[in-house]
mmCIF file of C-alpha atoms and ligand atoms in Angstrom:
data_model
loop_
_atom_site.group_PDB
_atom_site.id
_atom_site.type_symbol
_atom_site.label_atom_id
_atom_site.label_comp_id
_atom_site.label_asym_id
_atom_site.label_seq_id
_atom_site.Cartn_x
_atom_site.Cartn_y
_atom_site.Cartn_z
ATOM 1 C CA MET Y 1 0.000 0.000 0.000
ATOM 2 C CA VAL Y 2 1.115 3.521 -0.769
ATOM 3 C CA SER Y 3 1.949 5.653 2.274
ATOM 4 C CA LEU Y 4 0.300 9.059 2.132
ATOM 5 C CA SER Y 5 1.230 12.383 3.720
ATOM 6 C CA LYS Y 6 -1.409 14.346 5.681
ATOM 7 C CA GLU Y 7 -1.553 16.806 2.772
ATOM 8 C CA SER Y 8 -2.266 13.990 0.279
ATOM 9 C CA GLU Y 9 -4.981 12.521 2.512
ATOM 10 C CA GLU Y 10 -6.647 15.938 2.671
ATOM 11 C CA LEU Y 11 -6.431 16.321 -1.130
ATOM 12 C CA ILE Y 12 -7.951 12.866 -1.605
ATOM 13 C CA ARG Y 13 -10.864 13.819 0.672
ATOM 14 C CA GLU Y 14 -11.424 17.072 -1.251
ATOM 15 C CA ILE Y 15 -11.258 15.302 -4.637
ATOM 16 C CA GLN Y 16 -13.804 12.686 -3.514
ATOM 17 C CA GLU Y 17 -16.186 15.477 -2.446
ATOM 18 C CA LEU Y 18 -15.722 17.421 -5.669
ATOM 19 C CA LYS Y 19 -16.181 14.279 -7.739
ATOM 20 C CA GLU Y 20 -19.491 13.539 -6.077
ATOM 21 C CA LYS Y 21 -20.693 17.129 -6.271
ATOM 22 C CA LYS Y 22 -19.863 17.418 -9.986
ATOM 23 C CA LYS Y 23 -20.896 13.834 -10.812
ATOM 24 C CA ALA Y 24 -17.534 13.240 -12.432
ATOM 25 C CA VAL Y 25 -15.527 10.058 -12.850
ATOM 26 C CA ILE Y 26 -11.761 9.788 -12.667
ATOM 27 C CA LEU Y 27 -9.913 7.409 -14.975
ATOM 28 C CA ALA Y 28 -6.267 6.558 -14.288
ATOM 29 C CA HIS Y 29 -3.767 4.886 -16.592
ATOM 30 C CA ASN Y 30 -1.614 2.082 -15.147
ATOM 31 C CA TYR Y 31 1.518 4.309 -15.310
ATOM 32 C CA GLN Y 32 0.112 6.992 -12.992
ATOM 33 C CA ARG Y 33 1.521 7.764 -9.526
ATOM 34 C CA PRO Y 34 0.131 5.336 -6.894
ATOM 35 C CA GLU Y 35 -1.677 8.125 -4.980
ATOM 36 C CA ILE Y 36 -3.756 8.897 -8.104
ATOM 37 C CA PHE Y 37 -5.247 5.376 -7.896
ATOM 38 C CA GLN Y 38 -6.703 6.372 -4.501
ATOM 39 C CA VAL Y 39 -9.146 8.722 -6.254
ATOM 40 C CA ALA Y 40 -9.628 6.760 -9.502
ATOM 41 C CA ASP Y 41 -12.940 5.081 -10.325
ATOM 42 C CA ILE Y 42 -11.411 3.042 -13.127
ATOM 43 C CA GLN Y 43 -7.805 2.051 -13.741
ATOM 44 C CA GLY Y 44 -6.376 0.347 -16.834
ATOM 45 C CA ASP Y 45 -4.587 0.706 -20.155
ATOM 46 C CA SER Y 46 -5.381 3.451 -22.656
ATOM 47 C CA LEU Y 47 -8.029 1.604 -24.643
ATOM 48 C CA GLU Y 48 -9.738 0.057 -21.614
ATOM 49 C CA LEU Y 49 -10.041 3.575 -20.187
ATOM 50 C CA SER Y 50 -11.406 5.076 -23.396
ATOM 51 C CA ARG Y 51 -13.998 2.320 -23.610
ATOM 52 C CA ALA Y 52 -14.900 2.985 -19.976
ATOM 53 C CA ALA Y 53 -15.202 6.687 -20.816
ATOM 54 C CA ALA Y 54 -17.651 5.856 -23.610
ATOM 55 C CA LYS Y 55 -19.750 3.623 -21.331
ATOM 56 C CA THR Y 56 -20.013 5.794 -18.234
ATOM 57 C CA LYS Y 57 -23.121 7.910 -17.671
ATOM 58 C CA ALA Y 58 -21.015 10.658 -16.073
ATOM 59 C CA GLU Y 59 -20.817 13.873 -18.076
ATOM 60 C CA ILE Y 60 -17.418 14.892 -16.758
ATOM 61 C CA ILE Y 61 -14.377 12.646 -17.080
ATOM 62 C CA VAL Y 62 -11.019 13.502 -15.561
ATOM 63 C CA PHE Y 63 -8.502 11.511 -17.589
ATOM 64 C CA CYS Y 64 -5.299 10.895 -15.633
ATOM 65 C CA GLY Y 65 -3.034 9.922 -18.502
ATOM 66 C CA VAL Y 66 -1.481 11.717 -21.471
ATOM 67 C CA ARG Y 67 -3.048 13.840 -24.196
ATOM 68 C CA PHE Y 68 -3.580 11.175 -26.905
ATOM 69 C CA MET Y 69 -5.533 9.095 -24.369
ATOM 70 C CA ALA Y 70 -7.825 11.998 -23.474
ATOM 71 C CA GLU Y 71 -8.238 12.678 -27.193
ATOM 72 C CA THR Y 72 -9.228 9.043 -27.821
ATOM 73 C CA ALA Y 73 -11.800 9.296 -25.029
ATOM 74 C CA SER Y 74 -13.132 12.479 -26.610
ATOM 75 C CA ILE Y 75 -13.337 10.839 -30.072
ATOM 76 C CA LEU Y 76 -15.384 7.977 -28.600
ATOM 77 C CA SER Y 77 -17.596 10.180 -26.403
ATOM 78 C CA SER Y 78 -17.792 13.649 -27.888
ATOM 79 C CA GLU Y 79 -20.856 14.580 -25.813
ATOM 80 C CA LYS Y 80 -18.842 14.349 -22.578
ATOM 81 C CA LYS Y 81 -16.426 16.828 -21.042
ATOM 82 C CA ILE Y 82 -12.991 15.231 -21.026
ATOM 83 C CA LEU Y 83 -10.500 16.959 -18.732
ATOM 84 C CA LEU Y 84 -6.734 16.387 -18.838
ATOM 85 C CA PRO Y 85 -5.374 17.625 -15.462
ATOM 86 C CA GLU Y 86 -1.965 18.631 -16.891
ATOM 87 C CA LYS Y 87 -1.963 20.559 -20.140
ATOM 88 C CA GLU Y 88 1.624 19.508 -20.846
ATOM 89 C CA SER Y 89 1.128 15.746 -20.376
ATOM 90 C CA GLY Y 90 1.997 14.680 -23.897
ATOM 91 C CA CYS Y 91 3.576 11.567 -25.361
ATOM 92 C CA PRO Y 92 7.021 11.790 -27.024
ATOM 93 C CA LEU Y 93 6.174 8.644 -29.037
ATOM 94 C CA ALA Y 94 2.991 10.191 -30.461
ATOM 95 C CA ASP Y 95 5.000 13.321 -31.332
ATOM 96 C CA TYR Y 96 7.245 11.336 -33.695
ATOM 97 C CA ILE Y 97 4.752 11.739 -36.551
ATOM 98 C CA ASN Y 98 2.409 14.458 -37.796
ATOM 99 C CA VAL Y 99 -0.290 14.656 -40.454
ATOM 100 C CA GLU Y 100 2.000 15.984 -43.206
ATOM 101 C CA GLN Y 101 4.384 13.082 -42.661
ATOM 102 C CA VAL Y 102 1.522 10.549 -42.859
ATOM 103 C CA ARG Y 103 0.351 12.132 -46.126
ATOM 104 C CA ALA Y 104 3.884 12.038 -47.533
ATOM 105 C CA MET Y 105 4.185 8.338 -46.636
ATOM 106 C CA ARG Y 106 0.846 7.605 -48.318
ATOM 107 C CA LYS Y 107 2.177 9.192 -51.501
ATOM 108 C CA LYS Y 108 5.430 7.266 -51.233
ATOM 109 C CA TYR Y 109 3.701 3.916 -50.553
ATOM 110 C CA PRO Y 110 0.289 4.157 -52.296
ATOM 111 C CA GLU Y 111 -0.290 0.394 -51.945
ATOM 112 C CA ALA Y 112 0.341 0.307 -48.201
ATOM 113 C CA THR Y 113 -2.337 0.120 -45.524
ATOM 114 C CA ILE Y 114 -1.584 2.607 -42.766
ATOM 115 C CA VAL Y 115 -2.015 1.212 -39.263
ATOM 116 C CA CYS Y 116 -1.601 3.726 -36.473
ATOM 117 C CA TYR Y 117 -0.795 2.732 -32.933
ATOM 118 C CA VAL Y 118 -3.310 4.174 -30.476
ATOM 119 C CA ASN Y 119 -0.371 6.220 -29.135
ATOM 120 C CA SER Y 120 -0.879 8.869 -31.818
ATOM 121 C CA SER Y 121 -2.661 12.210 -32.086
ATOM 122 C CA ALA Y 122 -6.306 12.487 -33.165
ATOM 123 C CA ASP Y 123 -5.357 14.042 -36.511
ATOM 124 C CA VAL Y 124 -2.872 11.249 -37.270
ATOM 125 C CA LYS Y 125 -5.635 8.729 -36.523
ATOM 126 C CA ALA Y 126 -7.890 10.653 -38.897
ATOM 127 C CA GLU Y 127 -5.334 10.150 -41.724
ATOM 128 C CA SER Y 128 -4.795 6.440 -41.021
ATOM 129 C CA ASP Y 129 -6.720 3.388 -42.219
ATOM 130 C CA ILE Y 130 -7.023 1.472 -38.969
ATOM 131 C CA CYS Y 131 -5.852 1.754 -35.377
ATOM 132 C CA CYS Y 132 -4.144 -0.849 -33.168
ATOM 133 C CA THR Y 133 -3.002 -1.234 -29.578
ATOM 134 C CA SER Y 134 0.000 -3.129 -28.226
ATOM 135 C CA ALA Y 135 -2.414 -5.907 -27.253
ATOM 136 C CA ASN Y 136 -3.924 -6.407 -30.705
ATOM 137 C CA ALA Y 137 -1.332 -5.086 -33.223
ATOM 138 C CA VAL Y 138 -0.491 -8.556 -34.621
ATOM 139 C CA LYS Y 139 -4.163 -9.488 -34.906
ATOM 140 C CA VAL Y 140 -5.051 -6.192 -36.625
ATOM 141 C CA VAL Y 141 -2.224 -6.492 -39.188
ATOM 142 C CA ASN Y 142 -3.012 -10.155 -39.915
ATOM 143 C CA SER Y 143 -6.681 -9.271 -40.419
ATOM 144 C CA LEU Y 144 -5.854 -6.962 -43.341
ATOM 145 C CA ASN Y 145 -6.870 -9.294 -46.145
ATOM 146 C CA GLY Y 146 -5.310 -8.311 -49.428
ATOM 147 C CA ALA Y 147 -2.835 -5.869 -47.871
ATOM 148 C CA LYS Y 148 0.689 -6.813 -48.873
ATOM 149 C CA GLN Y 149 2.434 -3.775 -47.413
ATOM 150 C CA VAL Y 150 1.646 -2.292 -44.021
ATOM 151 C CA LEU Y 151 3.026 0.956 -42.622
ATOM 152 C CA LEU Y 152 2.752 0.864 -38.832
ATOM 153 C CA ILE Y 153 3.223 4.307 -37.232
ATOM 154 C CA PRO Y 154 4.766 5.736 -35.094
ATOM 155 C CA ASP Y 155 6.501 2.992 -33.035
ATOM 156 C CA LYS Y 156 9.347 1.228 -34.842
ATOM 157 C CA HIS Y 157 9.761 -1.430 -32.139
ATOM 158 C CA LEU Y 158 6.088 -2.389 -32.169
ATOM 159 C CA ALA Y 159 6.287 -2.677 -35.979
ATOM 160 C CA GLN Y 160 9.426 -4.836 -35.680
ATOM 161 C CA TYR Y 161 7.601 -7.092 -33.210
ATOM 162 C CA VAL Y 162 4.616 -7.382 -35.574
ATOM 163 C CA ALA Y 163 6.974 -8.123 -38.493
ATOM 164 C CA LYS Y 164 8.097 -11.277 -36.668
ATOM 165 C CA ASN Y 165 4.498 -12.438 -36.391
ATOM 166 C CA THR Y 166 3.129 -11.739 -39.868
ATOM 167 C CA ASP Y 167 3.952 -12.540 -43.476
ATOM 168 C CA LYS Y 168 2.980 -9.038 -44.591
ATOM 169 C CA GLN Y 169 5.726 -6.631 -45.567
ATOM 170 C CA MET Y 170 6.082 -4.112 -42.741
ATOM 171 C CA ILE Y 171 7.277 -0.571 -43.447
ATOM 172 C CA LEU Y 172 8.879 0.956 -40.369
ATOM 173 C CA TRP Y 173 8.737 4.515 -39.032
ATOM 174 C CA GLU Y 174 11.556 5.885 -36.849
ATOM 175 C CA GLY Y 175 9.623 6.536 -33.645
ATOM 176 C CA ASN Y 176 10.017 5.159 -30.157
ATOM 177 C CA CYS Y 177 8.879 5.554 -26.584
ATOM 178 C CA PRO Y 178 11.882 6.873 -24.622
ATOM 179 C CA ALA Y 179 10.821 5.027 -21.445
ATOM 180 C CA HIS Y 180 10.935 1.650 -23.247
ATOM 181 C CA HIS Y 181 13.592 2.352 -25.873
ATOM 182 C CA GLN Y 182 16.326 3.232 -23.395
ATOM 183 C CA LEU Y 183 16.222 -0.102 -21.545
ATOM 184 C CA GLN Y 184 19.584 -1.791 -22.193
ATOM 185 C CA ARG Y 185 20.258 -5.498 -22.618
ATOM 186 C CA GLU Y 186 22.927 -5.345 -19.852
ATOM 187 C CA GLU Y 187 20.358 -4.019 -17.342
ATOM 188 C CA VAL Y 188 18.026 -6.917 -18.121
ATOM 189 C CA LEU Y 189 20.820 -9.487 -17.863
ATOM 190 C CA LYS Y 190 21.891 -8.008 -14.504
ATOM 191 C CA MET Y 191 18.343 -8.178 -13.178
ATOM 192 C CA LYS Y 192 17.949 -11.764 -14.449
ATOM 193 C CA ALA Y 193 21.192 -12.744 -12.673
ATOM 194 C CA GLU Y 194 19.929 -11.128 -9.467
ATOM 195 C CA TYR Y 195 16.520 -12.858 -9.648
ATOM 196 C CA PRO Y 196 17.161 -16.132 -11.534
ATOM 197 C CA GLU Y 197 13.702 -17.551 -10.751
ATOM 198 C CA ALA Y 198 11.851 -14.506 -12.069
ATOM 199 C CA LYS Y 199 9.986 -14.478 -15.378
ATOM 200 C CA PHE Y 200 10.798 -11.471 -17.560
ATOM 201 C CA MET Y 201 7.738 -9.748 -19.073
ATOM 202 C CA ALA Y 202 8.462 -7.146 -21.762
ATOM 203 C CA HIS Y 203 6.259 -4.616 -23.531
ATOM 204 C CA PRO Y 204 6.486 -4.637 -27.364
ATOM 205 C CA GLU Y 205 7.602 -0.975 -27.252
ATOM 206 C CA CYS Y 206 10.999 -2.335 -26.084
ATOM 207 C CA SER Y 207 13.722 -2.947 -28.691
ATOM 208 C CA PRO Y 208 14.106 -6.381 -30.381
ATOM 209 C CA GLU Y 209 17.313 -7.059 -28.349
ATOM 210 C CA ILE Y 210 15.247 -6.766 -25.169
ATOM 211 C CA LEU Y 211 12.278 -8.757 -26.470
ATOM 212 C CA GLU Y 212 14.479 -11.734 -27.334
ATOM 213 C CA LEU Y 213 15.309 -12.018 -23.601
ATOM 214 C CA ALA Y 214 11.647 -12.065 -22.556
ATOM 215 C CA ASP Y 215 9.601 -15.018 -21.302
ATOM 216 C CA CYS Y 216 6.481 -13.118 -22.312
ATOM 217 C CA VAL Y 217 6.000 -10.172 -24.703
ATOM 218 C CA THR Y 218 2.715 -8.475 -23.948
ATOM 219 C CA SER Y 219 0.753 -5.295 -23.226
ATOM 220 C CA THR Y 220 0.145 -4.019 -19.677
ATOM 221 C CA SER Y 221 -3.239 -5.769 -19.498
ATOM 222 C CA GLY Y 222 -1.504 -8.931 -20.804
ATOM 223 C CA MET Y 223 1.083 -8.610 -17.994
ATOM 224 C CA LEU Y 224 -1.714 -8.633 -15.421
ATOM 225 C CA ARG Y 225 -3.185 -11.783 -16.950
ATOM 226 C CA TYR Y 226 0.211 -13.489 -17.263
ATOM 227 C CA ALA Y 227 1.249 -12.721 -13.659
ATOM 228 C CA ASN Y 228 -2.128 -13.874 -12.362
ATOM 229 C CA SER Y 229 -2.162 -17.175 -14.212
ATOM 230 C CA SER Y 230 1.564 -18.068 -14.047
ATOM 231 C CA SER Y 231 2.842 -20.479 -11.408
ATOM 232 C CA ALA Y 232 5.981 -18.288 -11.099
ATOM 233 C CA LYS Y 233 6.351 -16.280 -7.891
ATOM 234 C CA GLU Y 234 8.649 -13.519 -9.171
ATOM 235 C CA PHE Y 235 8.556 -11.278 -12.234
ATOM 236 C CA ILE Y 236 10.803 -8.660 -13.813
ATOM 237 C CA VAL Y 237 8.591 -5.947 -15.286
ATOM 238 C CA GLY Y 238 9.800 -4.614 -18.643
ATOM 239 C CA THR Y 239 7.560 -1.611 -18.938
ATOM 240 C CA GLU Y 240 7.043 1.766 -17.242
ATOM 241 C CA GLU Y 241 7.973 1.433 -13.568
ATOM 242 C CA GLY Y 242 4.451 2.295 -12.304
ATOM 243 C CA MET Y 243 3.169 -1.023 -13.626
ATOM 244 C CA ALA Y 244 5.051 -2.914 -10.901
ATOM 245 C CA TYR Y 245 2.845 -1.241 -8.270
ATOM 246 C CA VAL Y 246 -0.312 -2.188 -10.213
ATOM 247 C CA LEU Y 247 0.874 -5.805 -10.499
ATOM 248 C CA GLN Y 248 1.905 -5.947 -6.834
ATOM 249 C CA THR Y 249 -1.530 -4.697 -5.767
ATOM 250 C CA ALA Y 250 -3.256 -7.265 -8.005
ATOM 251 C CA CYS Y 251 -1.014 -10.182 -6.917
ATOM 252 C CA PRO Y 252 0.164 -9.412 -3.353
ATOM 253 C CA GLU Y 253 1.547 -12.929 -2.837
ATOM 254 C CA LYS Y 254 4.020 -12.521 -5.751
ATOM 255 C CA LYS Y 255 7.062 -10.253 -6.212
ATOM 256 C CA PHE Y 256 7.622 -7.731 -8.995
ATOM 257 C CA TYR Y 257 10.874 -5.973 -9.871
ATOM 258 C CA SER Y 258 10.883 -2.847 -12.034
ATOM 259 C CA PHE Y 259 13.581 -0.834 -13.817
ATOM 260 C CA ALA Y 260 12.741 2.131 -11.614
ATOM 261 C CA ASN Y 261 15.717 4.253 -12.679
ATOM 262 C CA THR Y 262 15.322 3.725 -16.426
ATOM 263 C CA MET Y 263 11.725 3.097 -17.375
ATOM 264 C CA ILE Y 264 9.923 6.246 -16.256
ATOM 265 C CA CYS Y 265 7.355 8.160 -18.275
ATOM 266 C CA HIS Y 266 7.854 11.725 -17.078
ATOM 267 C CA ASP Y 267 4.701 12.884 -18.848
ATOM 268 C CA MET Y 268 2.536 10.402 -16.929
ATOM 269 C CA LYS Y 269 4.125 11.512 -13.658
ATOM 270 C CA LYS Y 270 3.254 15.184 -14.270
ATOM 271 C CA ILE Y 271 -0.245 14.529 -12.929
ATOM 272 C CA THR Y 272 -0.541 15.018 -9.161
ATOM 273 C CA LEU Y 273 -3.403 15.021 -6.654
ATOM 274 C CA GLN Y 274 -3.222 18.826 -6.714
ATOM 275 C CA SER Y 275 -3.655 18.952 -10.507
ATOM 276 C CA VAL Y 276 -6.601 16.524 -10.307
ATOM 277 C CA LYS Y 277 -8.255 18.754 -7.704
ATOM 278 C CA ASP Y 278 -7.567 21.862 -9.844
ATOM 279 C CA ALA Y 279 -9.060 20.089 -12.877
ATOM 280 C CA LEU Y 280 -12.329 19.558 -11.009
ATOM 281 C CA VAL Y 281 -12.424 23.030 -9.457
ATOM 282 C CA LYS Y 282 -11.515 24.970 -12.626
ATOM 283 C CA MET Y 283 -12.869 22.441 -15.160
ATOM 284 C CA GLN Y 284 -9.477 22.345 -16.881
ATOM 285 C CA TYR Y 285 -8.032 21.358 -19.341
ATOM 286 C CA LEU Y 286 -10.859 20.568 -21.701
ATOM 287 C CA VAL Y 287 -9.899 18.253 -24.589
ATOM 288 C CA GLU Y 288 -12.139 18.687 -27.632
ATOM 289 C CA ILE Y 289 -11.767 17.302 -31.126
ATOM 290 C CA ASN Y 290 -13.026 19.170 -34.148
ATOM 291 C CA GLU Y 291 -15.752 17.195 -35.994
ATOM 292 C CA ASP Y 292 -13.688 17.226 -39.240
ATOM 293 C CA ILE Y 293 -11.027 15.235 -37.403
ATOM 294 C CA ARG Y 294 -13.277 13.311 -35.032
ATOM 295 C CA LYS Y 295 -15.307 11.498 -37.699
ATOM 296 C CA PRO Y 296 -12.399 9.966 -39.665
ATOM 297 C CA ALA Y 297 -10.519 9.294 -36.398
ATOM 298 C CA MET Y 298 -13.622 7.503 -35.108
ATOM 299 C CA ASN Y 299 -13.702 5.373 -38.289
ATOM 300 C CA CYS Y 300 -10.059 4.443 -37.724
ATOM 301 C CA LEU Y 301 -10.830 3.343 -34.147
ATOM 302 C CA SER Y 302 -14.103 1.604 -35.101
ATOM 303 C CA ARG Y 303 -12.388 -0.535 -37.742
ATOM 304 C CA MET Y 304 -10.080 -1.850 -35.030
ATOM 305 C CA MET Y 305 -12.921 -2.402 -32.578
ATOM 306 C CA ASN Y 306 -14.804 -4.436 -35.179
ATOM 307 C CA ILE Y 307 -11.857 -6.828 -35.353
ATOM 308 C CA VAL Y 308 -11.142 -7.279 -31.634
HETATM 309 S S1 SF4 T 1 5.225 5.477 -21.643
HETATM 310 FE FE1 SF4 T 1 6.004 6.069 -23.658
HETATM 311 S S2 SF4 T 1 4.350 5.659 -25.077
HETATM 312 FE FE2 SF4 T 1 3.472 5.663 -22.999
HETATM 313 S S3 SF4 T 1 2.760 7.774 -22.713
HETATM 314 FE FE3 SF4 T 1 4.854 7.675 -21.894
HETATM 315 S S4 SF4 T 1 6.148 8.293 -23.628
HETATM 316 FE FE4 SF4 T 1 4.156 7.804 -24.470
#
């Protein structure tokens, strides 16, 4: 359990009151600070949270995550007020590609189907053919009957992982998530030597050299399922360090080791209890998607949801 200061306990009490008064719900991504989970109604990965946002009857949603996640929630539920507590919580991976670059790639590879990872901006989704998540990327690409070439944007490592699991020709884009990309093979080998009984779970945003050391390559929701069902008692967590806390809470009888000094998403950690309270008090920062973008972006997401 997370230990809380008096100040944090007071903020949690105030947030709970505000939430009730405004009939809001708080969604928190798995990489958030542990104290944020104390006020969250729903916790999960980006797509689980966006689906939850679409289902809830609440009119106000405070999305504790990064901008592309709040945008996805807004695409799926445009009638609701989606608040991102920190204006500057972006995603360096999503920033690797913009609309002009997608259009240029379409011209360069007119035969290719463009698959965009959910970690992309709303306008990039609007220019793409179909969306994918880390959990379903292989399934989405393999479902593209007739497509010989596939451009998967913006994560090169996810595309490399898919390339190993499909016979379609994958075109790569030079983007990466800094939190996953910077994990070094030596760090993994050191951790494995320290905990020889532990299973190593790795997120497909890690580089191929890291994935070849993994016992299981999977998304954050897949890690929860794997840890729950495995007979192993110890796990090395190859994704953002916050996930180890989520896993430890879900499986208290098992042990989880994270790369706490390397695998940190600084954008996720920008959100604090104070910024969540401010979001509810000041109704900030509203994330809205222009209808011209929302409709094609919705089509891109819907095509994926029809597959999985
Ligand atoms: S962990 Fe990486 S991909 Fe996820 S939000 Fe942070 S920078 Fe983006």
